[in-house]
JSON list of C-alpha atoms in Angstrom, two decimals:
[
{"chain": "A", "resi": 1, "resn": "UNK", "atom": "CA", "xyz": [-0.16, 26.58, -5.60]},
{"chain": "A", "resi": 2, "resn": "UNK", "atom": "CA", "xyz": [2.84, 26.33, -6.02]},
{"chain": "A", "resi": 3, "resn": "UNK", "atom": "CA", "xyz": [4.19, 25.55, -2.35]},
{"chain": "A", "resi": 4, "resn": "UNK", "atom": "CA", "xyz": [0.87, 22.77, -2.28]},
{"chain": "A", "resi": 5, "resn": "UNK", "atom": "CA", "xyz": [2.40, 21.46, -5.17]},
{"chain": "A", "resi": 6, "resn": "UNK", "atom": "CA", "xyz": [5.49, 20.82, -4.57]},
{"chain": "A", "resi": 7, "resn": "UNK", "atom": "CA", "xyz": [4.46, 19.47, -1.26]},
{"chain": "A", "resi": 8, "resn": "UNK", "atom": "CA", "xyz": [2.42, 17.18, -2.86]},
{"chain": "A", "resi": 9, "resn": "UNK", "atom": "CA", "xyz": [5.50, 15.88, -5.05]},
{"chain": "A", "resi": 10, "resn": "UNK", "atom": "CA", "xyz": [7.58, 15.45, -1.76]},
{"chain": "A", "resi": 11, "resn": "UNK", "atom": "CA", "xyz": [4.13, 13.58, -0.89]},
{"chain": "A", "resi": 12, "resn": "UNK", "atom": "CA", "xyz": [4.11, 11.22, -3.90]},
{"chain": "A", "resi": 13, "resn": "UNK", "atom": "CA", "xyz": [7.95, 10.56, -3.81]},
{"chain": "A", "resi": 14, "resn": "UNK", "atom": "CA", "xyz": [7.87, 9.22, -0.35]},
{"chain": "A", "resi": 15, "resn": "UNK", "atom": "CA", "xyz": [4.74, 7.12, -0.19]},
{"chain": "A", "resi": 16, "resn": "UNK", "atom": "CA", "xyz": [6.21, 5.83, -3.65]},
{"chain": "A", "resi": 17, "resn": "UNK", "atom": "CA", "xyz": [9.89, 5.07, -2.52]},
{"chain": "A", "resi": 18, "resn": "UNK", "atom": "CA", "xyz": [8.34, 3.47, 1.03]},
{"chain": "A", "resi": 19, "resn": "UNK", "atom": "CA", "xyz": [7.06, 0.90, -1.92]},
{"chain": "A", "resi": 20, "resn": "UNK", "atom": "CA", "xyz": [10.03, -0.32, -1.25]},
{"chain": "A", "resi": 21, "resn": "UNK", "atom": "CA", "xyz": [10.14, -1.05, 2.25]},
{"chain": "A", "resi": 22, "resn": "UNK", "atom": "CA", "xyz": [6.64, -2.65, 2.26]},
{"chain": "A", "resi": 23, "resn": "UNK", "atom": "CA", "xyz": [8.54, -4.98, -0.67]},
{"chain": "A", "resi": 24, "resn": "UNK", "atom": "CA", "xyz": [11.35, -5.58, 1.45]},
{"chain": "A", "resi": 25, "resn": "UNK", "atom": "CA", "xyz": [9.31, -6.56, 4.58]},
{"chain": "A", "resi": 26, "resn": "UNK", "atom": "CA", "xyz": [6.85, -8.60, 2.69]},
{"chain": "A", "resi": 27, "resn": "UNK", "atom": "CA", "xyz": [9.53, -10.82, 1.12]},
{"chain": "A", "resi": 28, "resn": "UNK", "atom": "CA", "xyz": [10.78, -11.40, 4.47]},
{"chain": "A", "resi": 29, "resn": "UNK", "atom": "CA", "xyz": [7.69, -11.93, 6.87]},
{"chain": "A", "resi": 30, "resn": "UNK", "atom": "CA", "xyz": [5.51, -13.47, 3.98]},
{"chain": "A", "resi": 31, "resn": "UNK", "atom": "CA", "xyz": [5.26, -17.31, 4.41]},
{"chain": "A", "resi": 32, "resn": "UNK", "atom": "CA", "xyz": [6.77, -19.79, 1.35]},
{"chain": "A", "resi": 33, "resn": "UNK", "atom": "CA", "xyz": [4.95, -22.02, -0.84]},
{"chain": "A", "resi": 34, "resn": "UNK", "atom": "CA", "xyz": [6.38, -25.06, -1.44]},
{"chain": "A", "resi": 35, "resn": "UNK", "atom": "CA", "xyz": [6.49, -26.74, -4.59]},
{"chain": "A", "resi": 36, "resn": "UNK", "atom": "CA", "xyz": [7.54, -30.54, -5.67]},
{"chain": "A", "resi": 37, "resn": "UNK", "atom": "CA", "xyz": [8.76, -31.49, -9.29]},
{"chain": "A", "resi": 38, "resn": "UNK", "atom": "CA", "xyz": [8.46, -35.46, -10.19]},
{"chain": "A", "resi": 39, "resn": "UNK", "atom": "CA", "xyz": [10.40, -34.72, -13.67]},
{"chain": "A", "resi": 40, "resn": "UNK", "atom": "CA", "xyz": [7.48, -34.13, -15.66]},
{"chain": "A", "resi": 41, "resn": "UNK", "atom": "CA", "xyz": [5.32, -31.35, -13.71]},
{"chain": "A", "resi": 42, "resn": "UNK", "atom": "CA", "xyz": [5.98, -28.95, -10.71]},
{"chain": "A", "resi": 43, "resn": "UNK", "atom": "CA", "xyz": [3.21, -29.38, -8.05]},
{"chain": "A", "resi": 44, "resn": "UNK", "atom": "CA", "xyz": [2.37, -27.28, -5.00]},
{"chain": "A", "resi": 45, "resn": "UNK", "atom": "CA", "xyz": [3.85, -29.96, -2.36]},
{"chain": "A", "resi": 46, "resn": "UNK", "atom": "CA", "xyz": [1.52, -29.72, 0.24]},
{"chain": "A", "resi": 47, "resn": "UNK", "atom": "CA", "xyz": [-2.18, -29.37, -1.74]},
{"chain": "A", "resi": 48, "resn": "UNK", "atom": "CA", "xyz": [-3.68, -28.47, 1.70]},
{"chain": "A", "resi": 49, "resn": "UNK", "atom": "CA", "xyz": [-1.27, -25.29, 2.67]},
{"chain": "A", "resi": 50, "resn": "UNK", "atom": "CA", "xyz": [-2.60, -22.14, 3.24]},
{"chain": "A", "resi": 51, "resn": "UNK", "atom": "CA", "xyz": [0.76, -20.65, 2.50]},
{"chain": "A", "resi": 52, "resn": "UNK", "atom": "CA", "xyz": [-1.09, -19.04, -0.96]},
{"chain": "A", "resi": 53, "resn": "UNK", "atom": "CA", "xyz": [-3.63, -17.11, 1.04]},
{"chain": "A", "resi": 54, "resn": "UNK", "atom": "CA", "xyz": [-0.96, -15.78, 3.66]},
{"chain": "A", "resi": 55, "resn": "UNK", "atom": "CA", "xyz": [1.09, -14.63, 0.94]},
{"chain": "A", "resi": 56, "resn": "UNK", "atom": "CA", "xyz": [-1.30, -12.35, -0.21]},
{"chain": "A", "resi": 57, "resn": "UNK", "atom": "CA", "xyz": [-2.92, -11.61, 4.04]},
{"chain": "A", "resi": 58, "resn": "UNK", "atom": "CA", "xyz": [0.69, -10.82, 5.01]},
{"chain": "A", "resi": 59, "resn": "UNK", "atom": "CA", "xyz": [1.08, -8.49, 2.40]},
{"chain": "A", "resi": 60, "resn": "UNK", "atom": "CA", "xyz": [-2.59, -7.03, 2.79]},
{"chain": "A", "resi": 61, "resn": "UNK", "atom": "CA", "xyz": [-1.98, -6.31, 6.69]},
{"chain": "A", "resi": 62, "resn": "UNK", "atom": "CA", "xyz": [1.81, -4.71, 6.01]},
{"chain": "A", "resi": 63, "resn": "UNK", "atom": "CA", "xyz": [-0.17, -2.17, 3.49]},
{"chain": "A", "resi": 64, "resn": "UNK", "atom": "CA", "xyz": [-3.03, -1.71, 5.66]},
{"chain": "A", "resi": 65, "resn": "UNK", "atom": "CA", "xyz": [0.02, -0.57, 8.02]},
{"chain": "A", "resi": 66, "resn": "UNK", "atom": "CA", "xyz": [1.88, 1.54, 5.79]},
{"chain": "A", "resi": 67, "resn": "UNK", "atom": "CA", "xyz": [-1.13, 3.13, 4.80]},
{"chain": "A", "resi": 68, "resn": "UNK", "atom": "CA", "xyz": [-1.86, 3.89, 8.44]},
{"chain": "A", "resi": 69, "resn": "UNK", "atom": "CA", "xyz": [1.88, 5.52, 9.04]},
{"chain": "A", "resi": 70, "resn": "UNK", "atom": "CA", "xyz": [1.66, 7.34, 5.82]},
{"chain": "A", "resi": 71, "resn": "UNK", "atom": "CA", "xyz": [-1.27, 8.92, 6.32]},
{"chain": "A", "resi": 72, "resn": "UNK", "atom": "CA", "xyz": [-0.26, 9.66, 9.77]},
{"chain": "A", "resi": 73, "resn": "UNK", "atom": "CA", "xyz": [2.91, 11.47, 8.25]},
{"chain": "A", "resi": 74, "resn": "UNK", "atom": "CA", "xyz": [1.34, 13.24, 6.13]},
{"chain": "A", "resi": 75, "resn": "UNK", "atom": "CA", "xyz": [-1.69, 15.09, 8.16]},
{"chain": "A", "resi": 76, "resn": "UNK", "atom": "CA", "xyz": [1.36, 15.36, 10.91]},
{"chain": "A", "resi": 77, "resn": "UNK", "atom": "CA", "xyz": [3.42, 17.33, 8.51]},
{"chain": "A", "resi": 78, "resn": "UNK", "atom": "CA", "xyz": [0.32, 18.89, 6.32]},
{"chain": "A", "resi": 79, "resn": "UNK", "atom": "CA", "xyz": [-2.13, 19.57, 8.58]},
{"chain": "A", "resi": 80, "resn": "UNK", "atom": "CA", "xyz": [-4.04, 21.95, 6.17]},
{"chain": "A", "resi": 81, "resn": "UNK", "atom": "CA", "xyz": [-4.01, 19.27, 4.41]},
{"chain": "A", "resi": 82, "resn": "UNK", "atom": "CA", "xyz": [-5.70, 20.23, -0.28]},
{"chain": "A", "resi": 83, "resn": "UNK", "atom": "CA", "xyz": [-6.69, 18.31, -2.61]},
{"chain": "A", "resi": 84, "resn": "UNK", "atom": "CA", "xyz": [-2.98, 18.15, -4.48]},
{"chain": "A", "resi": 85, "resn": "UNK", "atom": "CA", "xyz": [-1.59, 16.42, -1.16]},
{"chain": "A", "resi": 86, "resn": "UNK", "atom": "CA", "xyz": [-4.70, 13.89, -0.77]},
{"chain": "A", "resi": 87, "resn": "UNK", "atom": "CA", "xyz": [-4.23, 13.39, -5.06]},
{"chain": "A", "resi": 88, "resn": "UNK", "atom": "CA", "xyz": [-0.74, 12.37, -3.97]},
{"chain": "A", "resi": 89, "resn": "UNK", "atom": "CA", "xyz": [-1.21, 10.40, -0.58]},
{"chain": "A", "resi": 90, "resn": "UNK", "atom": "CA", "xyz": [-3.30, 8.34, -2.79]},
{"chain": "A", "resi": 91, "resn": "UNK", "atom": "CA", "xyz": [-1.40, 7.92, -5.99]},
{"chain": "A", "resi": 92, "resn": "UNK", "atom": "CA", "xyz": [2.02, 7.21, -3.72]},
{"chain": "A", "resi": 93, "resn": "UNK", "atom": "CA", "xyz": [0.06, 4.42, -1.83]},
{"chain": "A", "resi": 94, "resn": "UNK", "atom": "CA", "xyz": [-0.86, 2.56, -4.97]},
{"chain": "A", "resi": 95, "resn": "UNK", "atom": "CA", "xyz": [2.09, 3.36, -6.87]},
{"chain": "A", "resi": 96, "resn": "UNK", "atom": "CA", "xyz": [4.16, 2.12, -3.56]},
{"chain": "A", "resi": 97, "resn": "UNK", "atom": "CA", "xyz": [2.18, -1.13, -3.47]},
{"chain": "A", "resi": 98, "resn": "UNK", "atom": "CA", "xyz": [3.25, -1.71, -7.12]},
{"chain": "A", "resi": 99, "resn": "UNK", "atom": "CA", "xyz": [7.35, -1.02, -6.23]},
{"chain": "A", "resi": 100, "resn": "UNK", "atom": "CA", "xyz": [6.54, -3.42, -3.34]},
{"chain": "A", "resi": 101, "resn": "UNK", "atom": "CA", "xyz": [5.25, -5.88, -5.12]},
{"chain": "A", "resi": 102, "resn": "UNK", "atom": "CA", "xyz": [8.01, -6.05, -8.04]},
{"chain": "A", "resi": 103, "resn": "UNK", "atom": "CA", "xyz": [10.43, -5.47, -4.96]},
{"chain": "A", "resi": 104, "resn": "UNK", "atom": "CA", "xyz": [8.92, -9.02, -3.67]},
{"chain": "A", "resi": 105, "resn": "UNK", "atom": "CA", "xyz": [8.65, -10.24, -6.82]},
{"chain": "A", "resi": 106, "resn": "UNK", "atom": "CA", "xyz": [12.24, -9.65, -7.87]},
{"chain": "A", "resi": 107, "resn": "UNK", "atom": "CA", "xyz": [14.17, -10.22, -5.17]},
{"chain": "A", "resi": 108, "resn": "UNK", "atom": "CA", "xyz": [12.34, -13.53, -3.74]},
{"chain": "A", "resi": 109, "resn": "UNK", "atom": "CA", "xyz": [12.90, -17.18, -5.11]},
{"chain": "A", "resi": 110, "resn": "UNK", "atom": "CA", "xyz": [13.71, -17.98, -8.64]},
{"chain": "A", "resi": 111, "resn": "UNK", "atom": "CA", "xyz": [10.66, -16.81, -10.81]},
{"chain": "A", "resi": 112, "resn": "UNK", "atom": "CA", "xyz": [11.30, -19.36, -13.03]},
{"chain": "A", "resi": 113, "resn": "UNK", "atom": "CA", "xyz": [9.33, -22.11, -12.23]},
{"chain": "A", "resi": 114, "resn": "UNK", "atom": "CA", "xyz": [10.30, -25.02, -14.21]},
{"chain": "A", "resi": 115, "resn": "UNK", "atom": "CA", "xyz": [14.30, -24.29, -14.73]},
{"chain": "A", "resi": 116, "resn": "UNK", "atom": "CA", "xyz": [14.34, -24.29, -11.05]},
{"chain": "A", "resi": 117, "resn": "UNK", "atom": "CA", "xyz": [12.52, -27.39, -10.60]},
{"chain": "A", "resi": 118, "resn": "UNK", "atom": "CA", "xyz": [14.95, -28.99, -13.16]},
{"chain": "A", "resi": 119, "resn": "UNK", "atom": "CA", "xyz": [17.95, -27.18, -11.28]},
{"chain": "A", "resi": 120, "resn": "UNK", "atom": "CA", "xyz": [17.24, -28.90, -7.83]},
{"chain": "A", "resi": 121, "resn": "UNK", "atom": "CA", "xyz": [15.63, -32.37, -9.16]},
{"chain": "A", "resi": 122, "resn": "UNK", "atom": "CA", "xyz": [13.11, -34.32, -9.12]},
{"chain": "A", "resi": 123, "resn": "UNK", "atom": "CA", "xyz": [11.40, -34.82, -5.45]},
{"chain": "A", "resi": 124, "resn": "UNK", "atom": "CA", "xyz": [13.65, -31.86, -4.16]},
{"chain": "A", "resi": 125, "resn": "UNK", "atom": "CA", "xyz": [10.81, -29.61, -2.63]},
{"chain": "A", "resi": 126, "resn": "UNK", "atom": "CA", "xyz": [11.69, -25.39, -3.48]},
{"chain": "A", "resi": 127, "resn": "UNK", "atom": "CA", "xyz": [10.12, -22.24, -2.86]},
{"chain": "A", "resi": 128, "resn": "UNK", "atom": "CA", "xyz": [7.38, -20.96, -5.14]},
{"chain": "A", "resi": 129, "resn": "UNK", "atom": "CA", "xyz": [7.98, -17.43, -6.58]},
{"chain": "A", "resi": 130, "resn": "UNK", "atom": "CA", "xyz": [6.64, -14.54, -4.21]},
{"chain": "A", "resi": 131, "resn": "UNK", "atom": "CA", "xyz": [2.99, -13.73, -5.74]},
{"chain": "A", "resi": 132, "resn": "UNK", "atom": "CA", "xyz": [0.24, -12.27, -5.44]},
{"chain": "A", "resi": 133, "resn": "UNK", "atom": "CA", "xyz": [-2.97, -13.69, -6.33]},
{"chain": "A", "resi": 134, "resn": "UNK", "atom": "CA", "xyz": [-5.71, -10.97, -5.01]},
{"chain": "A", "resi": 135, "resn": "UNK", "atom": "CA", "xyz": [-4.89, -7.91, -6.97]},
{"chain": "A", "resi": 136, "resn": "UNK", "atom": "CA", "xyz": [-6.81, -6.27, -4.79]},
{"chain": "A", "resi": 137, "resn": "UNK", "atom": "CA", "xyz": [-4.26, -6.22, -2.28]},
{"chain": "A", "resi": 138, "resn": "UNK", "atom": "CA", "xyz": [-2.27, -3.63, -4.01]},
{"chain": "A", "resi": 139, "resn": "UNK", "atom": "CA", "xyz": [-5.15, -1.14, -3.09]},
{"chain": "A", "resi": 140, "resn": "UNK", "atom": "CA", "xyz": [-5.06, -2.14, 0.71]},
{"chain": "A", "resi": 141, "resn": "UNK", "atom": "CA", "xyz": [-2.78, 0.83, 1.17]},
{"chain": "A", "resi": 142, "resn": "UNK", "atom": "CA", "xyz": [-4.03, 3.91, -0.69]},
{"chain": "A", "resi": 143, "resn": "UNK", "atom": "CA", "xyz": [-7.76, 3.00, 0.95]},
{"chain": "A", "resi": 144, "resn": "UNK", "atom": "CA", "xyz": [-6.05, 2.67, 5.02]},
{"chain": "A", "resi": 145, "resn": "UNK", "atom": "CA", "xyz": [-4.52, 5.72, 3.76]},
{"chain": "A", "resi": 146, "resn": "UNK", "atom": "CA", "xyz": [-7.69, 7.65, 2.87]},
{"chain": "A", "resi": 147, "resn": "UNK", "atom": "CA", "xyz": [-9.65, 6.41, 5.35]},
{"chain": "A", "resi": 148, "resn": "UNK", "atom": "CA", "xyz": [-7.16, 7.65, 8.04]},
{"chain": "A", "resi": 149, "resn": "UNK", "atom": "CA", "xyz": [-6.67, 10.80, 6.25]},
{"chain": "A", "resi": 150, "resn": "UNK", "atom": "CA", "xyz": [-10.15, 11.34, 6.21]},
{"chain": "A", "resi": 151, "resn": "UNK", "atom": "CA", "xyz": [-10.67, 10.73, 10.17]},
{"chain": "A", "resi": 152, "resn": "UNK", "atom": "CA", "xyz": [-7.34, 12.79, 11.46]},
{"chain": "A", "resi": 153, "resn": "UNK", "atom": "CA", "xyz": [-8.87, 15.71, 9.06]},
{"chain": "A", "resi": 154, "resn": "UNK", "atom": "CA", "xyz": [-12.13, 16.05, 10.38]},
{"chain": "A", "resi": 155, "resn": "UNK", "atom": "CA", "xyz": [-10.93, 15.53, 14.01]},
{"chain": "A", "resi": 156, "resn": "UNK", "atom": "CA", "xyz": [-8.01, 17.76, 14.08]},
{"chain": "A", "resi": 157, "resn": "UNK", "atom": "CA", "xyz": [-7.57, 19.82, 10.89]},
{"chain": "A", "resi": 158, "resn": "UNK", "atom": "CA", "xyz": [-8.24, 24.02, 11.65]},
{"chain": "A", "resi": 159, "resn": "UNK", "atom": "CA", "xyz": [-11.77, 24.65, 10.80]},
{"chain": "A", "resi": 160, "resn": "UNK", "atom": "CA", "xyz": [-13.17, 27.27, 8.19]},
{"chain": "A", "resi": 161, "resn": "UNK", "atom": "CA", "xyz": [-14.72, 30.36, 10.12]},
{"chain": "A", "resi": 162, "resn": "UNK", "atom": "CA", "xyz": [-18.11, 30.12, 10.15]},
{"chain": "A", "resi": 163, "resn": "UNK", "atom": "CA", "xyz": [-20.58, 32.54, 7.85]},
{"chain": "A", "resi": 164, "resn": "UNK", "atom": "CA", "xyz": [-21.87, 35.68, 9.45]},
{"chain": "A", "resi": 165, "resn": "UNK", "atom": "CA", "xyz": [-25.31, 35.36, 9.60]},
{"chain": "A", "resi": 166, "resn": "UNK", "atom": "CA", "xyz": [-28.15, 38.35, 10.05]},
{"chain": "A", "resi": 167, "resn": "UNK", "atom": "CA", "xyz": [-30.82, 38.02, 11.19]},
{"chain": "A", "resi": 168, "resn": "UNK", "atom": "CA", "xyz": [-33.76, 38.60, 9.79]},
{"chain": "A", "resi": 169, "resn": "UNK", "atom": "CA", "xyz": [-35.18, 42.38, 10.20]},
{"chain": "A", "resi": 170, "resn": "UNK", "atom": "CA", "xyz": [-36.43, 45.48, 8.29]},
{"chain": "A", "resi": 171, "resn": "UNK", "atom": "CA", "xyz": [-33.09, 46.13, 7.34]},
{"chain": "A", "resi": 172, "resn": "UNK", "atom": "CA", "xyz": [-32.44, 43.17, 5.98]},
{"chain": "A", "resi": 173, "resn": "UNK", "atom": "CA", "xyz": [-34.52, 40.94, 3.36]},
{"chain": "A", "resi": 174, "resn": "UNK", "atom": "CA", "xyz": [-34.37, 37.43, 4.60]}
]
């Protein structure tokens, strides 16, 4: 039991820390949302732009990839599984997603939109802070990890021995 909990702690820490890589990739690959100020208010520079949806979509696609990868790695190094390892994989996916969201937000464009608009001046286009509008995107990593791990376990994990059934007969009550 101790070794299983130790493996689960390693999985939890590793998957959670992988969230930093997800956050950096998201920051690098996500489209920027252009904003502009008229001196009194801040608006989206392109009101019909799809950049906001692209930011969320980029996060979801990257998180799905990280979920598949983390499940495959966890299964590769721990084929026997165990409930603690699976729970650590799911919890690590959630914590990793939160860490990725925070990393992208903190390292992304300026968070104070009003102050940034004043700084760049009236009529100058600038980037909005990187953020998730669809909070359900945070579940993409753990859900993908659970589905892939379940599939790998069903296909490739060692099987429990089948119980021996005794045929009914005069010596056996059945």
